[in-house]
Short mmCIF file of C-alpha atoms in Angstrom, two decimals:
data_model
loop_
_atom_site.label_atom_id
_atom_site.label_comp_id
_atom_site.label_asym_id
_atom_site.label_seq_id
_atom_site.Cartn_x
_atom_site.Cartn_y
_atom_site.Cartn_z
CA ALA A 212 -4.21 -4.25 -69.91
CA VAL A 213 -6.60 -1.53 -68.95
CA GLN A 214 -5.00 1.61 -67.62
CA ILE A 215 -7.03 3.77 -65.27
CA LEU A 216 -5.87 7.15 -64.13
CA LEU A 217 -6.74 8.03 -60.56
CA THR A 218 -7.34 11.73 -60.16
CA LYS A 219 -8.72 13.99 -57.45
CA GLU A 220 -11.88 14.20 -59.53
CA SER A 221 -12.30 10.44 -60.04
CA LEU A 222 -11.70 9.85 -56.32
CA ASP A 223 -14.13 12.69 -55.49
CA LEU A 224 -11.68 14.10 -52.95
CA ASN A 225 -12.69 16.83 -50.53
CA SER A 226 -10.27 19.76 -50.83
CA ASP A 227 -10.60 20.45 -47.08
CA TYR A 228 -9.20 17.01 -46.19
CA SER A 229 -5.73 15.53 -46.40
CA LEU A 230 -5.26 12.21 -48.18
CA SER A 231 -3.32 9.32 -46.66
CA TYR A 232 -2.38 5.79 -47.64
CA LEU A 233 -4.02 2.94 -45.72
CA SER A 234 -3.11 -0.25 -47.56
CA MET A 235 -2.56 -1.97 -50.89
CA THR A 236 -3.47 -5.55 -51.75
CA ASN A 237 -3.34 -7.57 -54.97
CA ASN A 238 -6.91 -6.41 -55.58
CA GLY A 239 -6.94 -2.79 -54.58
CA LEU A 240 -5.65 0.43 -53.12
CA TRP A 241 -7.01 1.86 -49.85
CA LEU A 242 -6.80 5.52 -48.89
CA SER A 243 -8.37 7.72 -46.26
CA GLU A 244 -9.30 11.35 -46.10
CA ALA A 245 -8.65 13.11 -42.80
CA GLN A 246 -9.51 16.44 -41.28
CA GLY A 247 -6.74 17.27 -38.84
CA ILE A 248 -6.03 14.00 -37.02
CA GLN A 249 -9.47 12.41 -37.57
CA ARG A 250 -10.21 10.09 -40.46
CA MET A 251 -13.36 11.18 -42.30
CA ASN A 252 -13.65 8.75 -45.23
CA VAL A 253 -12.13 5.50 -46.44
CA ILE A 254 -11.71 5.12 -50.19
CA GLY A 255 -11.22 1.73 -51.82
CA TYR A 256 -10.13 1.37 -55.44
CA ASP A 257 -10.61 -2.08 -57.02
CA PHE A 258 -7.87 -2.76 -59.60
CA ASP A 259 -9.87 -5.30 -61.62
CA SER A 260 -13.15 -3.42 -62.03
CA GLY A 261 -11.86 0.14 -61.67
CA LYS A 262 -14.67 0.70 -59.17
CA ILE A 263 -14.19 3.24 -56.39
CA ASN A 264 -16.01 2.71 -53.09
CA ARG A 265 -16.30 5.31 -50.33
CA TRP A 266 -17.23 4.91 -46.70
CA ASP A 267 -18.07 7.90 -44.54
CA ILE A 268 -16.59 7.21 -41.10
CA SER A 269 -16.85 10.76 -39.75
CA ASP A 270 -19.32 9.60 -37.07
CA ALA A 271 -16.63 7.43 -35.44
CA PRO A 272 -13.65 9.07 -33.69
CA ILE A 273 -11.05 7.18 -35.73
CA GLY A 274 -7.74 9.01 -35.77
CA ILE A 275 -4.84 8.75 -38.15
CA HIS A 276 -2.75 7.58 -35.18
CA GLU A 277 -3.77 4.73 -32.89
CA SER A 278 -5.60 2.92 -35.69
CA GLY A 279 -5.08 0.12 -38.17
CA PHE A 280 -6.97 -1.06 -41.26
CA ASN A 281 -7.59 -4.64 -42.42
CA PRO A 282 -8.39 -4.55 -46.18
CA GLU A 283 -9.43 -8.22 -46.26
CA THR A 284 -12.20 -7.88 -43.67
CA LEU A 285 -12.90 -4.12 -44.10
CA LEU A 286 -12.37 -3.60 -40.38
CA LEU A 287 -10.61 -0.73 -38.63
CA VAL A 288 -9.17 -1.06 -35.14
CA TYR A 289 -8.74 2.19 -33.22
CA SER A 290 -8.50 3.69 -29.77
CA ASP A 291 -10.02 6.87 -28.36
CA TYR A 292 -6.62 7.96 -27.02
CA GLN A 293 -6.42 11.76 -26.91
CA PHE A 294 -3.15 13.25 -28.07
CA ALA A 295 -1.72 16.01 -25.92
CA PHE A 296 0.29 18.78 -27.50
CA ASP A 297 1.71 20.16 -24.24
CA GLN A 298 2.73 18.84 -20.80
CA ASP A 299 -0.21 20.42 -18.93
CA THR A 300 -2.69 18.65 -21.18
CA GLU A 301 -0.70 15.42 -20.89
CA ASP A 302 -0.77 15.65 -17.08
CA GLY A 303 -4.50 16.39 -17.10
CA LEU A 304 -5.23 13.29 -19.19
CA LYS A 305 -3.13 10.78 -17.18
CA ASP A 306 -6.14 9.29 -15.36
CA THR A 307 -8.40 9.26 -18.43
CA PRO A 308 -9.61 5.77 -19.46
CA VAL A 309 -8.82 4.76 -23.03
CA SER A 310 -10.70 2.11 -25.03
CA LEU A 311 -9.84 0.01 -28.06
CA TYR A 312 -12.59 -0.60 -30.64
CA VAL A 313 -13.12 -2.36 -33.92
CA TYR A 314 -15.20 -0.61 -36.61
CA ASP A 315 -16.87 -2.47 -39.50
CA LEU A 316 -16.94 -0.41 -42.71
CA ASN A 317 -19.79 -2.46 -44.17
CA SER A 318 -22.20 -2.14 -41.26
CA GLY A 319 -20.92 1.14 -39.79
CA SER A 320 -20.96 -0.47 -36.34
CA LYS A 321 -18.30 -0.41 -33.67
CA ARG A 322 -17.56 -2.88 -30.89
CA LEU A 323 -15.56 -2.35 -27.72
CA LEU A 324 -12.56 -4.67 -27.37
CA VAL A 325 -10.73 -3.58 -24.22
CA THR A 326 -10.50 -0.56 -21.88
CA SER A 327 -7.56 0.78 -19.92
CA VAL A 328 -8.37 2.49 -16.60
CA LYS A 329 -5.58 5.06 -17.16
CA ARG A 330 -4.16 6.84 -20.21
CA HIS A 331 -2.69 4.19 -22.50
CA GLU A 332 -1.40 4.11 -26.07
CA PHE A 333 -2.52 0.82 -27.62
CA GLU A 334 -0.64 1.17 -30.95
CA PRO A 335 -2.95 -1.49 -32.47
CA LYS A 336 -1.82 -3.61 -35.41
CA TRP A 337 -3.56 -6.35 -37.39
CA ILE A 338 -1.56 -9.59 -37.31
CA SER A 339 -4.17 -11.69 -39.16
CA ASP A 340 -7.72 -11.20 -40.45
CA TYR A 341 -9.13 -11.76 -36.97
CA GLU A 342 -6.28 -11.00 -34.57
CA ILE A 343 -5.05 -7.68 -33.28
CA GLU A 344 -1.85 -6.97 -31.40
CA PHE A 345 -1.59 -4.01 -29.02
CA ASN A 346 0.48 -2.63 -26.15
CA ALA A 347 -0.32 -4.63 -23.01
CA LEU A 348 -2.29 -2.76 -20.35
CA ASP A 349 0.31 -3.63 -17.70
CA GLY A 350 3.18 -2.34 -19.86
CA SER A 351 4.74 -5.81 -20.20
CA GLY A 352 5.03 -5.78 -23.98
CA ARG A 353 2.37 -6.68 -26.54
CA ASP A 354 -0.91 -8.56 -26.09
CA GLN A 355 -3.15 -10.13 -28.71
CA ILE A 356 -6.91 -10.38 -29.00
CA SER A 357 -9.01 -12.48 -31.36
CA ILE A 358 -12.14 -10.84 -32.77
CA GLU A 359 -13.69 -13.89 -34.45
CA TRP A 360 -16.45 -13.76 -31.82
CA LEU A 361 -17.53 -10.41 -33.25
CA LEU A 362 -18.37 -11.73 -36.68
#
């Protein structure tokens, strides 16, 4: 068995960013670097080859909240929901539309999935390689959307 030590140096971590866990599969470990509440990079470590891949996602407004990662398809689902840290800001955002997107790490492209006309937390979650579950726009529970048409 080959033993590889993951270090800040081998992962080429930016000291200005925080590191967070995204996912682990039989084949690899997935981490992200964030600045504040925005994800800046995704880091994938392949257990078999020891190879480390990095994707710069700083051009997409993907937060550490309101997002989910699918390690099998290398897709991120996220919303552009703005977090409010006080009641005045919360009140000012109540009529702000919020959209749910899917972002492809390989192509760097994003696609719009659904938009809410008012402030809405989607809390997206992958339920299969091509299906996403999220809070229903009408508040009636959870809805699902298939993204096979995107691929």
